[in-house]
Coordinates of C-alpha atoms and ligand atoms in Angstrom, one line a residue:
X1 CA -12.0 11.3 -32.4
X2 CA -14.1 8.7 -33.9
X3 CA -12.1 5.7 -33.1
X4 CA -13.6 2.9 -30.8
X5 CA -12.4 2.5 -27.3
X6 CA -10.5 -0.6 -28.4
X7 CA -8.7 1.1 -31.1
X8 CA -7.6 4.0 -28.8
X9 CA -6.4 1.5 -26.1
X10 CA -4.3 -0.1 -28.7
X11 CA -3.1 3.0 -30.7
X12 CA -2.6 5.3 -27.8
X13 CA -1.7 3.2 -24.8
X14 CA -0.2 0.2 -26.6
X15 CA -2.3 -2.3 -24.6
X16 CA -4.1 -5.2 -26.3
X17 CA -7.3 -5.5 -24.3
X18 CA -9.3 -4.0 -21.4
X19 CA -9.0 -5.3 -17.9
X20 CA -11.9 -6.2 -15.8
X21 CA -14.7 -3.7 -15.9
X22 CA -12.9 -0.9 -17.8
X23 CA -14.8 -1.2 -20.9
X24 CA -18.2 -1.4 -19.2
X25 CA -17.4 1.8 -17.3
X26 CA -16.2 3.6 -20.5
X27 CA -19.4 2.6 -22.2
X28 CA -21.6 3.9 -19.4
X29 CA -19.9 7.2 -19.5
X30 CA -20.0 7.4 -23.3
X31 CA -23.7 7.0 -23.0
X32 CA -23.8 10.0 -20.7
X33 CA -24.3 8.2 -17.5
X34 CA -22.6 8.5 -14.1
X35 CA -20.4 5.9 -12.6
X36 CA -18.9 4.8 -9.3
X37 CA -15.7 2.9 -9.9
X38 CA -14.1 0.8 -7.2
X39 CA -11.1 -0.9 -8.3
X40 CA -8.0 -2.0 -6.4
X41 CA -4.8 0.0 -6.7
X42 CA -3.2 -0.7 -10.1
X43 CA -6.4 -1.9 -11.4
X44 CA -6.4 0.7 -14.2
X45 CA -8.8 3.3 -13.1
X46 CA -7.4 6.2 -15.0
X47 CA -8.1 4.6 -18.4
X48 CA -11.8 4.6 -17.4
X49 CA -11.9 8.4 -17.6
X50 CA -9.1 9.0 -19.9
X51 CA -10.7 7.2 -22.9
X52 CA -14.2 8.6 -22.6
X53 CA -12.7 12.2 -22.3
X54 CA -10.9 11.6 -25.5
X55 CA -14.0 10.4 -27.2
X56 CA -16.6 12.8 -25.9
X57 CA -16.5 16.6 -27.1
X58 CA -15.0 18.9 -24.7
X59 CA -12.4 18.8 -22.0
X60 CA -12.5 16.1 -19.2
X61 CA -12.0 17.6 -15.8
X62 CA -10.2 15.4 -13.3
X63 CA -10.5 16.3 -9.7
X64 CA -7.4 15.0 -7.8
X65 CA -6.3 15.8 -4.2
X66 CA -2.5 16.0 -4.7
X67 CA -0.3 18.0 -7.0
X68 CA 2.3 15.2 -7.1
X69 CA -0.5 12.8 -8.6
X70 CA -1.6 15.3 -10.9
X71 CA 1.9 16.0 -12.3
X72 CA 2.5 12.4 -12.8
X73 CA -0.6 11.8 -14.5
X74 CA -0.3 14.9 -16.8
X75 CA 3.3 13.9 -17.7
X76 CA 2.0 10.4 -18.6
X77 CA -0.7 11.7 -20.8
X78 CA 1.7 14.2 -22.4
X79 CA 3.9 11.3 -23.4
X80 CA 1.0 9.5 -25.1
X81 CA 0.3 12.7 -27.1
X82 CA -2.9 13.5 -25.2
X83 CA -3.4 17.2 -24.4
X84 CA -3.5 17.3 -20.7
X85 CA -2.8 20.1 -18.2
X86 CA -3.1 20.8 -14.5
X87 CA -4.1 23.8 -12.7
X88 CA -2.6 24.1 -9.2
X89 CA -0.6 26.3 -7.0
X90 CA 2.7 25.3 -8.4
X91 CA 2.1 26.7 -11.9
X92 CA 3.0 30.2 -12.7
X93 CA 0.5 32.8 -13.6
X94 CA 1.3 33.1 -17.2
X95 CA 1.1 29.4 -17.8
X96 CA -2.1 29.3 -15.9
X97 CA -3.7 31.9 -18.2
X98 CA -2.6 30.0 -21.3
X99 CA -4.1 26.7 -19.9
X100 CA -7.4 28.4 -19.2
X101 CA -7.5 29.9 -22.7
X102 CA -6.8 26.4 -24.1
X103 CA -9.6 25.0 -22.1
X104 CA -12.1 27.6 -23.3
X105 CA -10.9 27.1 -26.9
X106 CA -11.6 23.4 -26.7
X107 CA -8.0 22.6 -27.2
X108 CA -7.5 20.3 -24.1
X109 CA -8.5 16.7 -23.7
X110 CA -8.0 16.6 -19.9
X111 CA -7.6 19.3 -17.2
X112 CA -6.5 18.2 -13.7
X113 CA -7.7 20.5 -10.8
X114 CA -7.5 20.2 -7.0
X115 CA -10.9 20.3 -5.3
X116 CA -10.2 23.5 -3.5
X117 CA -9.3 25.3 -6.7
X118 CA -12.3 23.9 -8.4
X119 CA -14.7 25.5 -5.9
X120 CA -13.4 29.0 -6.4
X121 CA -15.4 31.5 -8.4
X122 CA -12.7 31.9 -10.8
X123 CA -12.5 28.3 -11.7
X124 CA -16.4 27.8 -11.7
X125 CA -16.8 30.7 -14.2
X126 CA -13.9 29.2 -16.2
X127 CA -15.7 25.8 -16.4
X128 CA -19.0 27.6 -17.2
X129 CA -17.2 29.0 -20.4
X130 CA -15.9 25.5 -21.5
X131 CA -17.5 22.6 -23.0
X132 CA -16.9 19.7 -20.5
X133 CA -16.9 16.1 -21.5
X134 CA -17.0 14.6 -18.0
X135 CA -16.0 15.1 -14.3
X136 CA -13.8 12.5 -12.8
X137 CA -13.6 12.6 -9.0
X138 CA -10.4 10.7 -8.3
X139 CA -9.6 9.3 -4.8
X140 CA -13.3 9.8 -4.1
X141 CA -13.1 8.1 -0.7
X142 CA -11.6 11.6 0.5
X143 CA -15.3 12.7 0.9
X144 CA -15.8 10.2 3.8
X145 CA -15.6 11.9 7.1
X146 CA -14.7 8.7 8.8
X147 CA -11.9 7.6 6.6
X148 CA -8.2 8.7 7.2
X149 CA -8.0 10.7 4.0
X150 CA -10.9 13.0 4.6
X151 CA -10.6 16.3 2.8
X152 CA -13.4 18.8 3.6
X153 CA -13.3 20.4 0.1
X154 CA -14.6 17.1 -1.3
X155 CA -17.9 17.8 0.3
X156 CA -18.5 20.7 -1.9
X157 CA -18.3 18.6 -5.1
X158 CA -21.9 17.8 -4.7
X159 CA -22.7 21.1 -6.3
X160 CA -21.4 19.7 -9.5
X161 CA -24.6 18.0 -10.3
X162 CA -26.7 21.0 -10.1
X163 CA -24.3 23.2 -11.9
X164 CA -23.6 20.9 -14.7
X165 CA -26.5 18.6 -14.9
X166 CA -25.7 17.2 -18.4
X167 CA -22.1 16.3 -17.6
X168 CA -21.5 12.7 -16.7
X169 CA -19.8 12.4 -13.2
X170 CA -17.4 9.6 -12.3
X171 CA -16.1 8.9 -8.7
X172 CA -13.1 6.5 -8.5
X173 CA -11.4 5.0 -5.6
X174 CA -9.5 2.0 -4.3
X175 CA -10.9 2.0 -0.9
X176 CA -13.0 -1.0 0.0
X177 CA -15.5 -0.8 2.7
X178 CA -19.2 -0.4 2.3
X179 CA -19.8 2.6 4.7
X180 CA -17.4 4.5 2.6
X181 CA -19.0 3.3 -0.5
X182 CA -22.5 4.5 0.7
X183 CA -21.1 7.9 1.9
X184 CA -19.6 8.6 -1.6
X185 CA -23.0 7.9 -3.2
X186 CA -24.7 10.1 -0.7
X187 CA -22.2 13.1 -0.5
X188 CA -21.5 13.2 -4.2
X189 CA -25.1 12.9 -5.3
X190 CA -24.4 9.6 -7.2
X191 CA -27.7 7.9 -6.6
X192 CA -28.3 7.4 -10.3
X193 CA -24.7 6.3 -10.9
X194 CA -24.0 2.7 -12.1
X195 CA -21.7 1.0 -9.7
X196 CA -18.7 -0.9 -10.8
X197 CA -17.2 -2.9 -7.9
X198 CA -14.2 -5.1 -8.6
X199 CA -12.5 -7.6 -6.4
X200 CA -10.0 -5.9 -4.2
X201 CA -7.5 -8.7 -4.4
X202 CA -4.0 -7.8 -5.4
X203 CA -2.9 -11.2 -6.7
X204 CA 0.6 -10.1 -7.6
X205 CA 1.4 -9.1 -4.0
X206 CA 2.9 -11.9 -1.9
X207 CA 2.0 -11.4 1.8
X208 CA 4.5 -12.5 4.5
X209 CA 4.4 -11.8 8.2
X210 CA 7.1 -13.4 10.5
X211 CA 8.3 -13.3 13.9
X212 CA 10.7 -10.4 14.7
X213 CA 14.0 -11.4 16.1
X214 CA 16.5 -8.7 14.9
X215 CA 14.1 -6.7 12.9
X216 CA 16.5 -4.5 11.1
X217 CA 18.9 -7.4 10.1
X218 CA 15.9 -9.3 8.9
X219 CA 15.0 -6.5 6.7
X220 CA 18.6 -6.0 5.4
X221 CA 18.7 -9.7 4.6
X222 CA 15.5 -9.5 2.7
X223 CA 16.4 -6.4 0.8
X224 CA 19.7 -7.6 -0.2
X225 CA 18.6 -11.1 -1.1
X226 CA 15.5 -10.5 -2.7
X227 CA 15.4 -6.9 -3.8
X228 CA 18.8 -5.6 -4.9
X229 CA 18.4 -2.6 -7.0
X230 CA 14.6 -2.4 -6.4
X231 CA 12.5 0.3 -5.3
X232 CA 10.7 -0.3 -1.9
X233 CA 9.1 1.5 1.0
X234 CA 9.8 0.6 4.7
X235 CA 7.3 1.7 7.2
X236 CA 8.3 2.4 10.9
X237 CA 6.1 3.7 13.7
X238 CA 8.4 6.6 14.9
X239 CA 10.3 9.3 13.3
X240 CA 13.3 8.4 15.3
X241 CA 13.2 4.9 14.1
X242 CA 12.8 6.1 10.5
X243 CA 16.0 8.2 10.7
X244 CA 18.0 5.3 12.5
X245 CA 16.8 2.8 10.0
X246 CA 17.4 4.9 6.9
X247 CA 20.9 5.7 8.1
X248 CA 21.7 2.0 9.1
X249 CA 20.6 0.8 5.7
X250 CA 22.7 3.4 4.0
X251 CA 25.7 2.3 6.0
X252 CA 25.0 -1.3 4.9
X253 CA 25.2 -0.2 1.2
X254 CA 21.4 -0.1 0.6
X255 CA 20.4 3.4 -1.0
X256 CA 17.8 4.6 1.5
X257 CA 16.2 7.9 2.4
X258 CA 14.0 8.9 5.3
X259 CA 10.5 10.5 5.2
X260 CA 8.5 11.8 8.0
X261 CA 6.5 14.9 9.1
X262 CA 9.3 16.2 11.2
X263 CA 11.7 16.7 8.2
X264 CA 10.6 20.0 6.9
X265 CA 8.7 20.4 3.7
X266 CA 11.6 21.0 1.4
X267 CA 13.7 18.0 2.4
X268 CA 10.5 15.9 2.3
X269 CA 9.7 17.0 -1.2
X270 CA 13.3 16.5 -2.2
X271 CA 13.3 12.9 -1.0
X272 CA 10.1 12.2 -2.5
X273 CA 11.2 13.5 -5.9
X274 CA 14.3 11.3 -5.7
X275 CA 12.2 8.3 -4.9
X276 CA 10.0 8.8 -7.8
X277 CA 12.7 9.9 -10.3
X278 CA 15.6 7.6 -9.5
X279 CA 15.7 3.8 -9.7
X280 CA 16.2 1.4 -6.9
X281 CA 15.8 3.7 -3.9
X282 CA 14.4 2.5 -0.6
X283 CA 12.2 5.0 1.3
X284 CA 12.0 4.6 5.0
X285 CA 8.9 6.3 6.2
X286 CA 6.2 7.0 8.8
X287 CA 2.8 6.6 7.4
X288 CA 3.0 10.3 6.4
X289 CA 4.4 8.9 3.1
X290 CA 1.8 7.4 1.1
X291 CA -1.0 8.9 -0.7
X292 CA 0.1 10.2 -4.0
X293 CA 2.8 7.8 -4.6
X294 CA 1.8 6.6 -8.0
X295 CA 5.1 5.0 -8.7
X296 CA 4.2 1.8 -10.4
X297 CA 7.3 -0.3 -9.8
X298 CA 7.6 -0.3 -6.0
X299 CA 8.6 -3.9 -5.6
X300 CA 8.2 -4.2 -1.9
X301 CA 6.5 -2.7 1.1
X302 CA 8.2 -3.7 4.4
X303 CA 6.7 -3.1 7.9
X304 CA 9.2 -3.0 10.8
X305 CA 6.2 -2.1 13.1
X306 CA 2.8 -3.4 13.1
X307 CA 0.0 -1.0 11.5
X308 CA -3.0 -0.5 13.8
X309 CA -5.6 -1.9 11.5
X310 CA -6.0 -4.3 8.5
X311 CA -7.3 -1.3 6.7
X312 CA -4.0 0.5 7.2
X313 CA -1.9 -2.6 6.4
X314 CA -3.8 -3.2 3.1
X315 CA -3.6 0.5 2.0
X316 CA 0.2 0.7 2.8
X317 CA 1.0 -2.7 1.3
X318 CA -1.1 -1.8 -1.7
X319 CA 1.6 0.6 -2.8
X320 CA 3.7 -2.2 -4.0
X321 CA 3.3 -3.6 -7.5
X322 CA 0.9 -1.1 -9.1
X323 CA 2.3 -2.4 -12.4
X324 CA 1.1 -5.9 -11.8
X325 CA 4.4 -7.4 -11.7
X326 CA 5.4 -9.6 -8.7
X327 CA 5.9 -7.5 -5.5
X328 CA 6.2 -8.4 -1.7
X329 CA 4.4 -7.2 1.4
X330 CA 6.8 -8.2 4.1
X331 CA 6.4 -7.6 7.8
X332 CA 8.1 -8.6 11.0
X333 CA 6.4 -8.4 14.3
X334 CA 6.8 -9.7 17.9
X335 CA 5.7 -9.5 21.5
X336 CA 6.9 -6.0 21.9
X337 CA 4.7 -4.7 19.2
X338 CA 1.6 -6.3 20.6
X339 CA 2.2 -5.0 24.1
X340 CA 3.1 -1.6 22.8
X341 CA 0.1 -1.2 20.5
X342 CA -2.3 -2.4 23.1
X343 CA -0.9 -0.2 25.8
X344 CA -1.0 2.9 23.5
X345 CA -4.6 2.3 22.8
X346 CA -5.3 1.7 26.5
X347 CA -3.8 5.1 27.4
X348 CA -5.4 7.4 24.9
X349 CA -8.4 9.3 26.1
X350 CA -10.7 8.6 23.2
X351 CA -14.4 8.4 23.4
X352 CA -15.2 4.8 24.7
X353 CA -17.0 3.8 21.5
X354 CA -14.2 4.8 19.4
X355 CA -11.7 3.2 21.5
X356 CA -13.7 -0.1 21.3
X357 CA -13.8 0.2 17.5
X358 CA -10.1 0.8 17.4
X359 CA -9.6 -2.1 19.8
X360 CA -11.5 -4.5 17.5
X361 CA -9.5 -3.3 14.5
X362 CA -6.3 -3.9 16.3
X363 CA -7.6 -7.4 17.3
X364 CA -8.3 -8.1 13.6
X365 CA -4.7 -7.0 12.7
X366 CA -3.2 -9.2 15.4
X367 CA -5.4 -12.1 14.3
X368 CA -4.1 -11.8 10.8
X369 CA -0.5 -11.9 12.0
X370 CA -1.3 -15.2 14.1
X371 CA -3.5 -17.1 11.6
X372 CA -2.2 -20.3 10.2
X373 CA -4.3 -20.4 7.0
X374 CA -4.2 -18.2 3.9
X375 CA -3.6 -14.6 4.7
X376 CA -5.2 -13.3 1.5
X377 CA -8.4 -15.1 2.2
X378 CA -8.4 -13.7 5.7
X379 CA -7.8 -10.0 4.4
X380 CA -10.5 -10.4 1.6
X381 CA -13.0 -11.8 4.0
X382 CA -12.2 -8.8 6.4
X383 CA -13.5 -6.7 3.6
X384 CA -16.6 -8.9 3.1
X385 CA -15.2 -10.6 0.0
X386 CA -15.2 -14.3 0.0
X387 CA -12.7 -16.4 -1.9
X388 CA -13.2 -20.2 -1.6
X389 CA -9.6 -21.3 -2.4
X390 CA -6.4 -20.5 -0.7
X391 CA -4.2 -18.2 -2.7
X392 CA -1.0 -20.0 -3.1
X393 CA 0.8 -16.7 -2.9
X394 CA 1.3 -15.9 0.9
X395 CA 3.6 -17.4 3.4
X396 CA 1.1 -19.6 5.0
X397 CA 0.1 -21.2 1.6
X398 CA 3.6 -21.5 0.5
X399 CA 5.1 -23.0 3.7
X400 CA 2.1 -24.3 5.8
X401 CA 2.4 -23.5 9.5
X402 CA 2.5 -26.2 12.1
X403 CA 0.3 -25.9 15.1
X404 CA 0.4 -27.7 18.4
X405 CA -2.1 -28.3 21.1
X406 CA -1.3 -25.4 23.4
X407 CA -3.9 -25.9 26.0
X408 CA -1.5 -27.1 28.7
X409 CA 1.2 -24.5 28.3
X410 CA -1.3 -21.7 27.9
X411 CA -3.0 -22.7 31.2
X412 CA 0.5 -22.7 32.9
X413 CA 1.3 -19.3 31.4
X414 CA -2.0 -17.9 32.6
X415 CA -1.9 -19.3 36.1
X416 CA 1.6 -18.0 36.4
X417 CA 0.1 -14.6 35.7
X418 CA -2.5 -15.1 38.3
X419 CA -0.3 -16.6 41.0
X420 CA 2.3 -13.8 40.8
X421 CA -0.3 -11.2 41.3
X422 CA -1.1 -9.9 37.9
X423 CA 1.4 -7.3 37.5
X424 CA 4.6 -8.8 36.2
X425 CA 6.1 -8.6 32.8
X426 CA 6.8 -11.5 30.5
X427 CA 10.6 -11.9 31.2
X428 CA 9.7 -12.4 34.9
X429 CA 6.9 -14.7 34.3
X430 CA 9.2 -16.8 32.1
X431 CA 11.9 -16.9 34.8
X432 CA 9.2 -18.2 37.2
X433 CA 7.9 -20.9 34.7
X434 CA 11.4 -22.1 33.7
X435 CA 12.4 -22.2 37.5
X436 CA 15.2 -19.6 37.4
X437 CA 15.8 -18.3 40.9
X438 CA 16.8 -14.8 40.0
X439 CA 17.0 -12.1 42.6
X440 CA 13.8 -10.6 41.5
X441 CA 12.0 -14.0 41.6
X442 CA 13.4 -14.7 45.2
X443 CA 12.6 -11.2 46.6
X444 CA 9.1 -11.5 45.5
X445 CA 8.7 -15.1 46.9
X446 CA 7.9 -16.4 43.5
X447 CA 10.1 -19.3 43.9
X448 CA 7.6 -20.5 46.3
X449 CA 4.5 -20.3 44.2
X450 CA 3.0 -23.4 42.5
X451 CA 3.9 -22.3 39.0
X452 CA 7.5 -22.1 39.7
X453 CA 9.5 -24.5 37.5
X454 CA 6.5 -26.0 36.0
X455 CA 7.4 -25.0 32.5
X456 CA 10.6 -26.8 31.6
X457 CA 9.2 -28.2 28.5
X458 CA 9.5 -25.0 26.4
X459 CA 12.7 -22.6 26.1
X460 CA 12.4 -18.9 26.7
X461 CA 11.7 -18.1 23.0
X462 CA 8.9 -20.6 22.9
X463 CA 7.4 -19.1 26.1
X464 CA 7.6 -15.6 24.6
X465 CA 5.7 -17.0 21.6
X466 CA 3.0 -18.4 23.9
X467 CA 2.6 -15.0 25.7
X468 CA 2.6 -13.1 22.4
X469 CA -0.2 -15.4 21.1
X470 CA -2.2 -15.0 24.3
X471 CA -1.9 -11.2 24.2
X472 CA -2.9 -11.3 20.4
X473 CA -5.9 -13.4 21.2
X474 CA -6.9 -11.1 23.9
X475 CA -6.7 -13.6 26.8
X476 CA -4.3 -11.4 28.8
X477 CA -3.7 -7.6 28.7
X478 CA -0.5 -5.7 29.5
X479 CA -0.9 -3.1 32.0
X480 CA 0.7 0.3 31.2
X481 CA 0.5 1.2 34.9
X482 CA 2.6 -1.7 35.8
X483 CA 5.3 -1.2 33.1
X484 CA 3.7 -3.7 30.9
X485 CA 2.8 -6.3 33.6
X486 CA 0.3 -8.8 32.4
X487 CA -3.2 -9.2 33.8
X488 CA -5.9 -11.8 32.9
X489 CA -8.8 -10.9 30.9
X490 CA -12.3 -12.5 31.5
X491 CA -12.0 -14.3 28.1
X492 CA -9.3 -16.6 29.5
X493 CA -11.7 -18.2 31.9
X494 CA -13.0 -21.1 29.8
X495 CA -9.5 -22.1 29.1
X496 CA -8.4 -21.9 32.7
X497 CA -11.4 -24.0 33.8
X498 CA -10.6 -26.7 31.2
X499 CA -13.6 -26.0 29.1
X500 CA -11.9 -25.1 25.9
X501 CA -8.7 -26.1 24.2
X502 CA -6.2 -23.9 22.3
X503 CA -4.2 -24.6 19.2
X504 CA -1.0 -22.5 19.1
X505 CA 1.2 -21.6 16.2
X506 CA 4.7 -23.3 16.1
X507 CA 6.9 -20.4 15.2
X508 CA 9.0 -20.9 12.2
X509 CA 12.7 -20.7 12.3
X510 CA 13.4 -17.4 10.7
X511 CA 15.2 -18.4 7.6
X512 CA 15.4 -15.2 5.4
X513 CA 18.5 -16.4 3.7
X514 CA 16.7 -18.9 1.5
X515 CA 14.4 -16.5 -0.1
X516 CA 14.9 -15.8 -3.8
X517 CA 14.1 -12.7 -5.8
X518 CA 10.7 -13.2 -7.6
X519 CA 11.4 -10.9 -10.5
X520 CA 14.7 -12.3 -11.5
X521 CA 16.6 -11.2 -14.5
X522 CA 18.6 -14.0 -16.0
X523 CA 22.2 -13.4 -15.7
X524 CA 22.5 -13.3 -19.6
X525 CA 19.9 -10.5 -19.6
X526 CA 21.5 -8.5 -17.0
X527 CA 23.6 -6.3 -19.4
X528 CA 20.8 -5.5 -21.8
X529 CA 18.5 -4.8 -18.9
X530 CA 20.8 -2.3 -17.4
X531 CA 21.3 -0.8 -20.9
X532 CA 17.6 -0.5 -21.3
X533 CA 17.1 1.1 -18.0
X534 CA 19.9 3.6 -18.7
X535 CA 18.3 4.6 -21.9
X536 CA 15.1 5.1 -20.1
X537 CA 16.7 7.2 -17.4
X538 CA 18.6 9.3 -20.0
X539 CA 15.3 10.1 -21.7
X540 CA 13.5 10.8 -18.4
X541 CA 16.2 13.3 -17.2
X542 CA 16.2 15.1 -20.5
X543 CA 12.5 15.8 -20.0
X544 CA 12.4 16.0 -16.3
X545 CA 10.0 13.3 -15.7
X546 CA 10.0 10.1 -13.8
X547 CA 11.5 7.1 -15.8
X548 CA 8.2 5.0 -15.5
X549 CA 6.5 7.8 -17.6
X550 CA 8.8 6.9 -20.5
X551 CA 8.2 3.2 -20.3
X552 CA 7.0 0.8 -17.5
X553 CA 9.1 -2.0 -16.2
X554 CA 6.7 -4.3 -17.9
X555 CA 7.4 -2.8 -21.3
X556 CA 11.1 -3.0 -20.7
X557 CA 10.9 -6.6 -19.5
X558 CA 9.1 -7.5 -22.7
X559 CA 11.6 -5.8 -24.9
X560 CA 14.2 -7.8 -23.0
X561 CA 12.3 -11.1 -23.7
X562 CA 11.3 -10.5 -27.3
X563 CA 14.2 -8.5 -28.4
X564 CA 12.3 -6.6 -31.3
X565 CA 14.4 -5.9 -34.3
X566 CA 12.1 -3.7 -36.3
X567 CA 9.7 -0.9 -35.5
X568 CA 6.8 -3.1 -36.5
X569 CA 8.0 -5.7 -33.9
X570 CA 8.5 -2.8 -31.3
X571 CA 4.9 -1.7 -31.9
X572 CA 3.7 -5.0 -30.5
X573 CA 5.4 -4.6 -27.2
X574 CA 3.1 -4.0 -24.1
X575 CA 2.8 -0.2 -23.6
X576 CA 4.3 0.9 -26.9
X577 CA 1.5 3.0 -28.5
X578 CA 1.9 5.1 -31.7
X579 CA 3.3 8.2 -30.1
X580 CA 5.8 6.3 -27.9
X581 CA 6.9 4.2 -31.0
X582 CA 7.4 7.5 -32.9
X583 CA 9.4 9.1 -30.1
X584 CA 11.4 6.4 -28.6
X585 CA 11.2 3.3 -30.8
X586 CA 14.5 3.9 -32.8
X587 CA 16.4 4.6 -29.6
X588 CA 15.4 1.4 -27.9
X589 CA 15.9 -0.6 -31.0
X590 CA 19.3 0.8 -31.3
X591 CA 20.1 -0.3 -27.7
X592 CA 18.9 -3.8 -28.5
X593 CA 20.7 -4.1 -31.8
X594 CA 23.9 -2.7 -30.5
X595 CA 23.8 -5.3 -27.7
X596 CA 23.4 -8.0 -30.2
Ligands
ADP601 P1 -5.0 2.7 -10.6 O1 -5.2 4.2 -10.8 O2 -6.3 2.1 -10.6 O3 -4.3 2.4 -9.4 P2 -3.7 3.1 -13.2 O4 -4.8 3.7 -13.9 O5 -2.5 4.0 -12.7 O6 -4.2 2.3 -11.9 O7 -3.2 1.8 -14.0 C1 -2.1 1.0 -13.4 C2 -1.3 0.5 -14.5 O8 -1.9 -0.4 -15.3 C3 -0.9 1.6 -15.4 O9 0.6 1.4 -15.8 C4 -1.7 1.5 -16.6 O10 -1.2 2.1 -17.8 C5 -1.8 0.0 -16.7 N1 -3.1 -0.4 -17.4 C6 -4.2 0.0 -17.3 N2 -5.2 -0.6 -18.1 C7 -4.5 -1.5 -18.8 C8 -4.8 -2.5 -19.7 N3 -6.1 -2.6 -20.2 N4 -4.0 -3.3 -20.2 C9 -2.6 -3.2 -19.7 N5 -2.2 -2.3 -18.8 C10 -3.1 -1.5 -18.3
ZN602 ZN1 -2.6 -17.7 0.8

């Protein structure tokens, strides 16, 4: 193909212009150079290797860690009229033979393979007999031994450089941190590669973290009010809670499915398939559900339990809104979560150094929950990215948090821990502060200590909030050996001695009922929107592909807005390239015309 990258972007993909550094990456590879590409999820990494693979002679070999990802990509490419295939264990022998022959004959644009297959002798000798336009190593952070997605087979990819010295290599990932970056360069032999590093910000995602009261009910309100009919993921810590939550949501009329490692491979695959191929399903899952979820129109990610680090939080919430349309990252958390996570860490027998590192990651996560300024700024600065202004698209920006001078109440809360012997739980401590002479308080003689009844200024909920913040700040710890009893940590000393002051967060009233859906279809447009989606679903089912492979939500929304009447007008819609215009243009025009 002799077209320019711009022309291909337009004619094949139906997009008007390149995003961010896409064109620079493409030019680097067209010139024969290597590239390390770090772009956030949804940033548009695939086009960075797809276009050069089409323009250079030979087949572009894409190394991808998961079959589901490959299948999705191949289906999308084929929709655009690009000759793409994948070699993996799910493909029968005869088809594999055919695909290999096509690769040798130079009839393929793109070939997707898993890293373990790539390194087999058979595959290597196949590649030796093909002309190869480039190697694209997707999810390249899997090469990092410290990361949570480590795949040993990725380590062997270093040999590509020696075996195919003249083929450009690209490593692509959405994983942010610097150590991983350096490891990719080292382990994949990318010292000569040009680095393309984009901001990790996901501006379309709105972050919200609020106090947990009745977590499940809060979730239900959120889903029903703001995400009716939308696809979303709900993360829970335990399998049991996943099962219960999925069942409960279903009973309340929200179409929800469970997903966790205890479910058996078949049911898991079935639920994942449904999530990808149907519209508007909610997947309730442990973190076992995640990588390989390329579904672009996940409208929300909700956490009913606190992730153990900002890295995990960012990766999980990042699965929302790959299509760039408004999406929500929603989380509830409370005192119990803090205690539980802290205790769990305390009880594991990890190496001390690892434990300390986990500890500080958890501290950062708790800090993110409790901060009163822009959450996005805090997240980005955690990843060493500075942004000078607040984002205007997180809860703290949208509804500023009130703070109060908590010095006095914090001191009371701390001395109550001390006076009662540093082994009682929050409920008991609050009874003492509020002067409730319960049996337990009297038996322990705590109605006689100096902190008895000194805390009438706050109610029980407010005291819980104070203790939660003290725990999150690391001024007290909860002791697993004393059933969650609190003890003081050295860091509380300056406060107790009157050397420092403490601002605390004034918890908001939980007011989910006021939220409004952000991707709202106007009432007048509802009918046509449903018809367009039905048309898309019918075409998808015919071909056994997910609906978003036919057209993205962004394309359908633009059709809804513009209401094209001719093929020419249709060709200007975002995501309508030549092939899709050819295949589906008339059908969607008919839907629009019929609707009038
Ligand atoms: P990533 O792999 O970085 O998460 P993708 O390559 O899947 O992201 O791209 C995310 C979405 O953005 C896809 O639907 C893709 O077609 C779309 N996209 C990519 N580049 C552009 C562009 N230049 N203009 C409009 N949409 C784009
Ligand atoms: Zn903000």
